Short mmCIF file of C-alpha atoms in Angstrom, two decimals:
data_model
loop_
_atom_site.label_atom_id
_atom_site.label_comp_id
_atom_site.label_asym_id
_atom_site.label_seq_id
_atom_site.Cartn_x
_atom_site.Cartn_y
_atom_site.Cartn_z
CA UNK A 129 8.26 19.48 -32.68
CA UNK A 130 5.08 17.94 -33.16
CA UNK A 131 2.16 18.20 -35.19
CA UNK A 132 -1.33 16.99 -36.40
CA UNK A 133 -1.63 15.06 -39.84
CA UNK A 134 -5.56 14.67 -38.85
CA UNK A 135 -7.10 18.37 -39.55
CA UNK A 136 -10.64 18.32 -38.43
CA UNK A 137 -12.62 20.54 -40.61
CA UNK A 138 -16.82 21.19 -40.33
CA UNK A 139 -18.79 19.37 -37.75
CA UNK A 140 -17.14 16.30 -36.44
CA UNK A 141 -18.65 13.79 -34.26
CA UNK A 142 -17.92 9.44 -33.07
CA UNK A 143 -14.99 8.40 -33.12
CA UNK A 144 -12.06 9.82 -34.89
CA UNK A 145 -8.41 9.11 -36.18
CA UNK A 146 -5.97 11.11 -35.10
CA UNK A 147 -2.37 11.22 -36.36
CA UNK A 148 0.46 12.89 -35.05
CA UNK A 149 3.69 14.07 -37.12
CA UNK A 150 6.84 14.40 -34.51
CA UNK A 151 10.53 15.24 -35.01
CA UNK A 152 13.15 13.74 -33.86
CA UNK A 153 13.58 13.36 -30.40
CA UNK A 154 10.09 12.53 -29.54
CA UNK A 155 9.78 9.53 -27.24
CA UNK A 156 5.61 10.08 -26.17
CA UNK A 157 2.62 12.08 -26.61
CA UNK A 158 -0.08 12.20 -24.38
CA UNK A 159 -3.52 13.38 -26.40
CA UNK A 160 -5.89 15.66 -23.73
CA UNK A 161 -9.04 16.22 -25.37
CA UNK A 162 -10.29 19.49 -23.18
CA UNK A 163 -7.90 19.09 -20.70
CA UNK A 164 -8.75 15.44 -20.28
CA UNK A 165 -6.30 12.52 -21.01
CA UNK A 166 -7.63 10.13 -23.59
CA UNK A 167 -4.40 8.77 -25.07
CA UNK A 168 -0.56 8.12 -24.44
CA UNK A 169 1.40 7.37 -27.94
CA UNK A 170 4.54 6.05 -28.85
CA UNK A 171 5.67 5.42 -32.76
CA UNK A 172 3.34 5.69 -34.87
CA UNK A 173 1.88 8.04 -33.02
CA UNK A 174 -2.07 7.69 -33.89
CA UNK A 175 -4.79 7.19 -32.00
CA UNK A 176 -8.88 6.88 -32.35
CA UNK A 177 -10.67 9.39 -29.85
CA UNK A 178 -14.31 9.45 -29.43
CA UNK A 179 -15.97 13.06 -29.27
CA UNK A 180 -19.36 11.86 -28.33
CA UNK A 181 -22.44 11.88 -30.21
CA UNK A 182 -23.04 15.61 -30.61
CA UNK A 183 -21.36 18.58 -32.41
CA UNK A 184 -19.92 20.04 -29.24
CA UNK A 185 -16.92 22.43 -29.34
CA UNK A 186 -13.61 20.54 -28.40
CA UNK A 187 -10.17 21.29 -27.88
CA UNK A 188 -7.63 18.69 -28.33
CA UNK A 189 -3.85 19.25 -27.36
CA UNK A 190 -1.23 16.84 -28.39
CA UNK A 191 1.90 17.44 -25.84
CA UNK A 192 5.38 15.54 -26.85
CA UNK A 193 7.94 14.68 -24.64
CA UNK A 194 11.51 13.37 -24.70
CA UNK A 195 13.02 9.92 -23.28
CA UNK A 196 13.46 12.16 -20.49
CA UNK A 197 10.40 13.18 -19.61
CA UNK A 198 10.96 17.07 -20.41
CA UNK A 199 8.03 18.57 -22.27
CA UNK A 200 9.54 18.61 -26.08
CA UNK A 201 6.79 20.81 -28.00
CA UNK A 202 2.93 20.82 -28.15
CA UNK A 203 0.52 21.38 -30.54
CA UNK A 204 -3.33 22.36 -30.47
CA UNK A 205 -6.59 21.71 -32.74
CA UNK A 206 -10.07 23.23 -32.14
CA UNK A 207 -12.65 20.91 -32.92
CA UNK A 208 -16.40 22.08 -34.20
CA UNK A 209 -15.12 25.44 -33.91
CA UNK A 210 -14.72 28.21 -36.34
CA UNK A 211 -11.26 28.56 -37.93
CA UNK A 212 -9.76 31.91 -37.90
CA UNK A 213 -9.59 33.57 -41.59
#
């Protein structure tokens, strides 16, 4: 399972922080930021991502896999979005 520590709440632009929570069993995540790769983690699994200089709707997936290679669990964030109620 994996999960994001780094909630992004309001209007977030630059560069950010993101940290990942995974179970055990994790070996990687790979970080797509809409549909794009921008990082590949290993313990600890953080990573800064740059959103670009304007408020612009993002969506940024976290996917976890095992030592494998088989896809272990993902997670998703929306970024400058409005959060469901």
């Amino acid at each position: 399972m994996i999960s994001f520590a780094s909630l992004f709440v309001g209007f977030v632009i630059g560069v950010v922080n993101v940290e990942l929570m995974a179970s055990g069993g994790v070996d990687r995540v790979s970080l797509l930021l809409d549909g794009r790769p921008v990082a590949e983690l290993r313990e600890p699994f953080r990573a800064p991502v740059d959103l670009g200089c304007d408020p612009a709707p993002h969506e940024l997936v976290a996917v976890a896999y095992d030592s494998g290679g088989k896809e272990f669990g993902r997670a998703r964030q929306l970024i400058n979005l409005p959060r469901p109620t």
